[in-house]
Short mmCIF file of C-alpha atoms and ligand atoms in Angstrom, two decimals:
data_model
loop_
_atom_site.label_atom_id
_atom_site.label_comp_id
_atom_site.label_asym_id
_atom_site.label_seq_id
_atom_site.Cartn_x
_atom_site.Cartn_y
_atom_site.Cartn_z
CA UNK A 1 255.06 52.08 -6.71
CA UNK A 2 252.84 50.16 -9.17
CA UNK A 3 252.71 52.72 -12.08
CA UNK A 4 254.94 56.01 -12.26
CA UNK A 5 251.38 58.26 -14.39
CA UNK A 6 251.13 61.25 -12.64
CA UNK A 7 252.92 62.83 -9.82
CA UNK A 8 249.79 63.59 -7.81
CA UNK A 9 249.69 59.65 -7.26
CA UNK A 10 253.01 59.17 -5.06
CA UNK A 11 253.72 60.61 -1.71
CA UNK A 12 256.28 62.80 -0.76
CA UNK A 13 258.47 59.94 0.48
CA UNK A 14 258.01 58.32 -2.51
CA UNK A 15 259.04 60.62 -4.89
CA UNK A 16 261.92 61.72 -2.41
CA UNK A 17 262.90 57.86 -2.42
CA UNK A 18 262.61 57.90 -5.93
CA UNK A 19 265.24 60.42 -6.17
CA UNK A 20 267.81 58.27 -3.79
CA UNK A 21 267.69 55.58 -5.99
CA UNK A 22 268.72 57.69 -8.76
CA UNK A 23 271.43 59.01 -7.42
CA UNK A 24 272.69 55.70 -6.27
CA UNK A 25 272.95 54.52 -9.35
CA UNK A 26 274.42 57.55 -10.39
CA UNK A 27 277.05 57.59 -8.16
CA UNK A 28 277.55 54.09 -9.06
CA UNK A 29 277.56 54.37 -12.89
CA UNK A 30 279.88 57.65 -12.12
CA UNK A 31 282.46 55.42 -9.95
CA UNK A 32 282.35 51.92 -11.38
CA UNK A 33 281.51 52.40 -15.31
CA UNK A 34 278.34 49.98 -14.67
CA UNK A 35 275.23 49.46 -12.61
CA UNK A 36 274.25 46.18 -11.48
CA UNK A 37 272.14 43.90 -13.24
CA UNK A 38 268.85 44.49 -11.40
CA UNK A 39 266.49 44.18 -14.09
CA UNK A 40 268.57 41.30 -15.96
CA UNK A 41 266.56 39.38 -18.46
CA UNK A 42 263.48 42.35 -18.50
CA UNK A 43 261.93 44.12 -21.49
CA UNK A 44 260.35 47.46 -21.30
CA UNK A 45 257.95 48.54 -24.15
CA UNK A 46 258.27 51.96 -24.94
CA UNK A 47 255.50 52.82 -27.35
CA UNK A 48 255.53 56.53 -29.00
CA UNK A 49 253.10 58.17 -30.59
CA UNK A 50 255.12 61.29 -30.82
CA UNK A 51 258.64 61.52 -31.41
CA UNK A 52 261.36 62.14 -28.87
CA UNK A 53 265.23 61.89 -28.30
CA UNK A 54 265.89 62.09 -24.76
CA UNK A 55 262.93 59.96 -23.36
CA UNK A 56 263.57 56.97 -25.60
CA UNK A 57 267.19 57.00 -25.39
CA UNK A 58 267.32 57.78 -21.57
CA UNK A 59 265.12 54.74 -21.06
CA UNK A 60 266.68 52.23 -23.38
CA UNK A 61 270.32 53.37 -22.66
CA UNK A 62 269.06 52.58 -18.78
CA UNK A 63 267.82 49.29 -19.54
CA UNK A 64 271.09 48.44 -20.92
CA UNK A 65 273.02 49.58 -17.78
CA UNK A 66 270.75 47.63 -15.59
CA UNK A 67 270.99 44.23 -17.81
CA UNK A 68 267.67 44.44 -19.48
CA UNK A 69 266.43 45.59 -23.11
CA UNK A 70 264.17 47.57 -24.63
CA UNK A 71 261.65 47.64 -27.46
CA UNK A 72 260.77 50.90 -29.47
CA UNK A 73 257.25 50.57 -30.97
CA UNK A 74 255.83 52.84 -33.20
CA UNK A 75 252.74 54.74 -33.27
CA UNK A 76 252.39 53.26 -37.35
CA UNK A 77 252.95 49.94 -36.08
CA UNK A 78 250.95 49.37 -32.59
CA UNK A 79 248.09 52.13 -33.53
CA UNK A 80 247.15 52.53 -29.80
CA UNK A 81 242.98 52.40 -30.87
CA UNK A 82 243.41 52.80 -34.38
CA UNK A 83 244.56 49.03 -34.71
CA UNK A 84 243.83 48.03 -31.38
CA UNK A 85 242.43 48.90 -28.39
CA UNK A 86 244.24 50.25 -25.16
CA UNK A 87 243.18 47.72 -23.09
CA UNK A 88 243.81 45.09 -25.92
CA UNK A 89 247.71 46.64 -26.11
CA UNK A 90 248.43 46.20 -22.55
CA UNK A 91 247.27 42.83 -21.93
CA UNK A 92 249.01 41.61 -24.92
CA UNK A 93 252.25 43.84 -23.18
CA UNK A 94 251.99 42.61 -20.34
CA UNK A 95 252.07 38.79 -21.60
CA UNK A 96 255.97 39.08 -23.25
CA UNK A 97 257.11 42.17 -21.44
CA UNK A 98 258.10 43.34 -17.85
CA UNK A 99 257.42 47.22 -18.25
CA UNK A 100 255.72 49.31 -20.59
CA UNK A 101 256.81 53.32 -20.90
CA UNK A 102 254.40 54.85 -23.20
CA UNK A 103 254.46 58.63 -25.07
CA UNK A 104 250.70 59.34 -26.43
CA UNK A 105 248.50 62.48 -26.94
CA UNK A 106 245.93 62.26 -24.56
CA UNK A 107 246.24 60.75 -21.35
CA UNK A 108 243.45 58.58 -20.90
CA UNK A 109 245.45 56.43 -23.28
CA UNK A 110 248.27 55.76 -20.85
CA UNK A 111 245.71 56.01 -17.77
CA UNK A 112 244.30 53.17 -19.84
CA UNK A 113 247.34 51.10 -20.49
CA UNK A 114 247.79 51.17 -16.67
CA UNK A 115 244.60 50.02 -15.84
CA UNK A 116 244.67 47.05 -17.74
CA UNK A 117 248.56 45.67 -18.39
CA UNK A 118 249.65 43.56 -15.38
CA UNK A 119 253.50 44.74 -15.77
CA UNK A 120 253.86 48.41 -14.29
CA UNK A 121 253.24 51.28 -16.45
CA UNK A 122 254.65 54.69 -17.04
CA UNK A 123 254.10 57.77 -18.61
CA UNK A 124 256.64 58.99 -21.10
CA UNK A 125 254.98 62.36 -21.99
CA UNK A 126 250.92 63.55 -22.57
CA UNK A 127 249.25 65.87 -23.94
CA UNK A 128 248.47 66.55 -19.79
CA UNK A 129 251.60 65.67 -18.15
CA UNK A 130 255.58 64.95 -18.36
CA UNK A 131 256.15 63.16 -15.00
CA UNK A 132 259.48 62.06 -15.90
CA UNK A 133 260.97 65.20 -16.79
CA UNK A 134 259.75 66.85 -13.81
CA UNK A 135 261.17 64.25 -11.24
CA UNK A 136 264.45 64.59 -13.22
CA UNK A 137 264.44 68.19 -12.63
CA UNK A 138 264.23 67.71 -8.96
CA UNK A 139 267.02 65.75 -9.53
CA UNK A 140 269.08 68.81 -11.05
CA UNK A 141 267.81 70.86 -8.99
CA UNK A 142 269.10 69.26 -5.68
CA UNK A 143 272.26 68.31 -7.35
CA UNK A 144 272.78 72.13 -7.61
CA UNK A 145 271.51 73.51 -4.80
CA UNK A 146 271.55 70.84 -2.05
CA UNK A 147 268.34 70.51 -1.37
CA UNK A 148 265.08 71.29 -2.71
CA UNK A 149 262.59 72.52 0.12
CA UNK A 150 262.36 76.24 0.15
CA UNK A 151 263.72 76.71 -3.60
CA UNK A 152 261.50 79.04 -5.93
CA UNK A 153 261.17 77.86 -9.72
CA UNK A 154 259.60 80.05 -11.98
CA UNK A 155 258.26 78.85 -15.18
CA UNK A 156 258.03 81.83 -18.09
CA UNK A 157 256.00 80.61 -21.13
CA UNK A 158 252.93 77.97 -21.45
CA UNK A 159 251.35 76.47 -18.75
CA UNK A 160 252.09 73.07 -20.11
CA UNK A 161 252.18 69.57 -19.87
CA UNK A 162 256.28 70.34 -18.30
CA UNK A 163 254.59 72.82 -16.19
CA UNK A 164 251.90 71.12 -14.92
CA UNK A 165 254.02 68.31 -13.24
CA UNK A 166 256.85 70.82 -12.46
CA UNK A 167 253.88 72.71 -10.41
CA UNK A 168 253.08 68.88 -8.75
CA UNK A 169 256.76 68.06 -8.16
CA UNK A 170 257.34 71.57 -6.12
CA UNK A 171 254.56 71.36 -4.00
CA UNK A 172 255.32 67.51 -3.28
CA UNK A 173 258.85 68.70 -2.47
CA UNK A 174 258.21 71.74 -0.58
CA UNK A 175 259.30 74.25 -3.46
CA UNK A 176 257.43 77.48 -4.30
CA UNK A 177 256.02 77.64 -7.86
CA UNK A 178 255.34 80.79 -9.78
CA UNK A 179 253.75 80.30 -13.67
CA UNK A 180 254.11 83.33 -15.63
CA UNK A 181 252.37 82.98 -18.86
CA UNK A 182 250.77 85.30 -21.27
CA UNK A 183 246.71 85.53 -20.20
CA UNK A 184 244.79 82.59 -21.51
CA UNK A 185 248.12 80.44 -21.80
CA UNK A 186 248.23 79.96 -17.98
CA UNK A 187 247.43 76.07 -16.66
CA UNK A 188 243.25 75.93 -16.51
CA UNK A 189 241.66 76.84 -13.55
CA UNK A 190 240.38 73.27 -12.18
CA UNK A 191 243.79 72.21 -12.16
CA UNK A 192 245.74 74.77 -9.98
CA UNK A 193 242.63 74.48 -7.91
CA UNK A 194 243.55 70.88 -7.69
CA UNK A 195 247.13 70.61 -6.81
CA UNK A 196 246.22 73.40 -4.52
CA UNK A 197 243.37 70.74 -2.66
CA UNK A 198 246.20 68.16 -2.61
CA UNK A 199 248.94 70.36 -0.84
CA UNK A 200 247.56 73.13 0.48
CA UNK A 201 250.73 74.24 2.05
CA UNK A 202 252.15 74.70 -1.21
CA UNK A 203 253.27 78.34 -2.71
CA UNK A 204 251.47 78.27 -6.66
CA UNK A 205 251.64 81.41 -7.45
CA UNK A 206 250.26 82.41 -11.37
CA UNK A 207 251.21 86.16 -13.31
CA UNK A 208 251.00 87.56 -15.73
CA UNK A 209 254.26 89.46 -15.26
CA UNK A 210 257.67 87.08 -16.18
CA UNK A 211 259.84 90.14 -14.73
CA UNK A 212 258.31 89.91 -11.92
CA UNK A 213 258.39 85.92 -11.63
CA UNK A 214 262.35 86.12 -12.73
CA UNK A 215 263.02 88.43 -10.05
CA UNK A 216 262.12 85.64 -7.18
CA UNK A 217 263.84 82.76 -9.12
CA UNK A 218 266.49 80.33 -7.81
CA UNK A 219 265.42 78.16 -10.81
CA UNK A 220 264.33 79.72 -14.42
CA UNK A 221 262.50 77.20 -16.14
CA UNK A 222 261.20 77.16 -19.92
CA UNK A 223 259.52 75.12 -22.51
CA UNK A 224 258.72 75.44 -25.69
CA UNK A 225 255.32 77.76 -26.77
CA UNK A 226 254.11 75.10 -29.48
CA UNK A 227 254.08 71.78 -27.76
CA UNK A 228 253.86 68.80 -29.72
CA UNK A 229 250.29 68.46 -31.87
CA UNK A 230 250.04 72.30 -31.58
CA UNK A 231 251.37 72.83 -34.89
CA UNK A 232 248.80 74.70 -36.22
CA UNK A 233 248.88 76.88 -33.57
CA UNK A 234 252.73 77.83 -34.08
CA UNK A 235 251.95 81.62 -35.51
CA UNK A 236 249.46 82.58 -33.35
CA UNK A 237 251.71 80.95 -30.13
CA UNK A 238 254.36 83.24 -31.43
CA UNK A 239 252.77 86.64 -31.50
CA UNK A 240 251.09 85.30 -27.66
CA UNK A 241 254.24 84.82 -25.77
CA UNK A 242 256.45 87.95 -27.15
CA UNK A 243 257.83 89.51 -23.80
CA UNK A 244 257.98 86.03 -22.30
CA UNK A 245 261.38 84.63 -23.53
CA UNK A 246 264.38 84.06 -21.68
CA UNK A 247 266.82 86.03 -22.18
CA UNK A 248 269.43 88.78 -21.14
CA UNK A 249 266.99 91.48 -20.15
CA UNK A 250 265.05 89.00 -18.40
CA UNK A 251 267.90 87.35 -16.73
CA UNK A 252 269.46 90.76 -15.49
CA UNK A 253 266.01 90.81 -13.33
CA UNK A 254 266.89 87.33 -11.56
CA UNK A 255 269.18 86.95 -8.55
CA UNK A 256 272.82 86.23 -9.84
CA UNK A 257 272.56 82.68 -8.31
CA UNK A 258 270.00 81.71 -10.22
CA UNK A 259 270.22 78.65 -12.76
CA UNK A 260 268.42 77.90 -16.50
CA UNK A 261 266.44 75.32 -17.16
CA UNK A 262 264.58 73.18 -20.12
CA UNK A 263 263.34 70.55 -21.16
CA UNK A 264 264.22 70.39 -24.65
CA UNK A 265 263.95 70.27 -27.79
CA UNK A 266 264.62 74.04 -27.22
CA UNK A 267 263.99 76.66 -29.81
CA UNK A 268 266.72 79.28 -29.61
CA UNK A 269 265.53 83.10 -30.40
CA UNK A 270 262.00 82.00 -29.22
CA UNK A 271 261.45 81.06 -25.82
CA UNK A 272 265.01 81.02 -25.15
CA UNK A 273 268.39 82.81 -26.31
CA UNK A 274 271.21 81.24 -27.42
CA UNK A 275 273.15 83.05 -24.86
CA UNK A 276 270.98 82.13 -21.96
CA UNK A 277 271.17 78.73 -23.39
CA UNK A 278 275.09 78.63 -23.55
CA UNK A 279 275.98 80.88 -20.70
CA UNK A 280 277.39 79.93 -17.24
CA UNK A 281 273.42 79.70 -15.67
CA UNK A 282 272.21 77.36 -17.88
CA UNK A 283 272.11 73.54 -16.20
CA UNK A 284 270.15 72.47 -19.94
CA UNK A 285 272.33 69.91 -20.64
CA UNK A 286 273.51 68.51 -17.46
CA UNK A 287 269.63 68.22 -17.00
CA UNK A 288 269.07 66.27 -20.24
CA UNK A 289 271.56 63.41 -19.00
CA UNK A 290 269.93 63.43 -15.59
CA UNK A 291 266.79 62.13 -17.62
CA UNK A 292 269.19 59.02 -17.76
CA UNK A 293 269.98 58.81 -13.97
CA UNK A 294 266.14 59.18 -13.47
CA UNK A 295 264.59 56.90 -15.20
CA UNK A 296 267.54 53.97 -13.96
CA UNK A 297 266.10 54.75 -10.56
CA UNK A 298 262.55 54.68 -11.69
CA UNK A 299 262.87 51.24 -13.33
CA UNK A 300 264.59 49.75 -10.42
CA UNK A 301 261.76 51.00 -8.66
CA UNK A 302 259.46 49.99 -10.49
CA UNK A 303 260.38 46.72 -11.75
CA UNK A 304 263.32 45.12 -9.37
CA UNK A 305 261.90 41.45 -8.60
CA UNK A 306 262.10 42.17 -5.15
CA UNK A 307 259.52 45.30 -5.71
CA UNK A 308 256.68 45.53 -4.60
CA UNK A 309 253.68 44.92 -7.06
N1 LIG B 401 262.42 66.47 -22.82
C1 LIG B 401 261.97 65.43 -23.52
O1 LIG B 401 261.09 64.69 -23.11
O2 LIG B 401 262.61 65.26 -24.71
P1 LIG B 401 262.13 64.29 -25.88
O3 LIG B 401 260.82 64.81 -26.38
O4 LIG B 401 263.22 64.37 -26.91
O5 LIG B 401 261.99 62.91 -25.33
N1 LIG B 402 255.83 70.68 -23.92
C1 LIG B 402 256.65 69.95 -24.84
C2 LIG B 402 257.63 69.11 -24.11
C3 LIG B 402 258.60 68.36 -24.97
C4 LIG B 402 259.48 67.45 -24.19
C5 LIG B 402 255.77 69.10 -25.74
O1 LIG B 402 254.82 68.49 -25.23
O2 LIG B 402 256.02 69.05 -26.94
#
């Protein structure tokens, strides 16, 4: 792996080798308190043009259990092409740094950061896409279930960034996909007809109807309806989605094995109840720490000396 942008770019035994690493140093940081030092002496830029909790403490708590450091860099401070150019940024990066994990609106930024720093890059969250969060799902996912091929995850709510590499990380991982979402709040047409080119095996299935979607579950997954920079859109997003929250109607419709997921920051009483939140299905927070686990492994993979680049 050069860059972790997008999870149409890595192969199935990629991602799934992805996920061993994580777990080993799970397991490891589980058993022994520590991880070894594989990235000692490294610095990872993690520039953010949005906020976040988990994402920049997952990654800087793992560079501190791998014997490396991190560098928050604000959005007021770097101005990714208000003060300088992309390309300008990662060159300059890529000079004192060993990794750069970046969180921007539109994606061509971090697409463009990749293209041009010569330390690996990787995308902390887009307007487009939240690899990171999606391979950590995978993560929970198999943690709970044993394995992933054959599971069914059904998003209910916007047909996201979240969902849009959830949708990638099934059909690399042999999952079936179901997106219910309000019509016109489904993921655009070119790019289900994408994903669907790159794994045509795949199950993507999109409704209208989230009973019908909870009803296949193993995994219910949701997100919030106003993602970040859709502020403006907040009242309108509301009135959209009603009829597509999780809760206990909509949970007495899935199979009693199935488990809650999300992504968080979660809005309780909109897309989610507090009592699906709280209640024995919900994985939410177990999830949130397995952001942690992920990105250790995705580091190491990324940026081990012995890697290859
Ligand atoms: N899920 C997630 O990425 O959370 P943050 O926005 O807090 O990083
Ligand atoms: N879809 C949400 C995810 C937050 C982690 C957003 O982009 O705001």
């Amino acid at each position: 792996m050069n860059d972790f942008i997008s999870i149409a770019d890595h192969t199935p035994d990629e991602l799934r080798h992805l996920l061993d690493t994580a777990k080993t140093l799970k397991n490891q940081y589980r058993q022994t308190g520590r991880n070894d030092p594989l990235l000692a002496g490294q610095t990872l830029a993690m520039v953010f043009e949005k906020p976040s909790l988990r994402t920049r403490v997952s990654f800087s708590v793992a560079m501190t259990h791998l014997g490396g450091t991190s560098l928050y860099l604000r959005h007021e401070e770097v101005g990714l092409e208000s003060r300088e150019p992309a390309r300008d940024v990662a060159r300059v990066l890529s000079g004192m740094c060993d990794g750069i994990m970046a969180r921007t609106f539109e994606h061509r930024k971090v697409v463009e950061l990749a293209q041009y720093a010569a330390v690996p890059v990787i995308n902390g969250l887009t307007d487009y896409s939240h690899p990171c969060q999606a391979m950590a799902d995978m993560l929970t996912i198999e943690e709970h279930f044993g394995q992933l091929a054959g599971r069914t995850l059904a998003f209910i709510g916007d047909g996201n960034n979240v969902a849009r590499s959830l949708a990638a990380a099934c059909g690399k991982l042999g999952l079936r996909f179901i997106l219910a979402s309000p019509p016109d709040y489904s993921l655009p047409v070119q790019d289900l007809q994408r994903i669907k080119d790159q794994l045509p095996h795949m199950q993507l299935i999109t409704t209208n109807d989230p009973h019908e979607a909870a009803r296949q579950a193993d995994i219910i997954y949701t997100d919030t309806w106003v993602s970040m920079g859709q502020e403006t859109q907040k009242q309108q997003r509301i009135n959209d989605f009603v009829g597509f929250a999780v809760n206990a109607e909509l949970l007495a419709l899935a199979p009693p094995h199935a488990i809650i997921l999300h992504c968080l920051p979660a809005y309780r009483g909109m897309e989610i109840s507090d009592a699906a939140m709280e209640g024995p299905q919900s994985l939410i927070f177990q999830q949130a720490e397995n952001r942690l686990h992920l990105q250790k492994g995705l580091l190491v993979e990324l940026m081990k000396p012995s890697a290859n680049r």
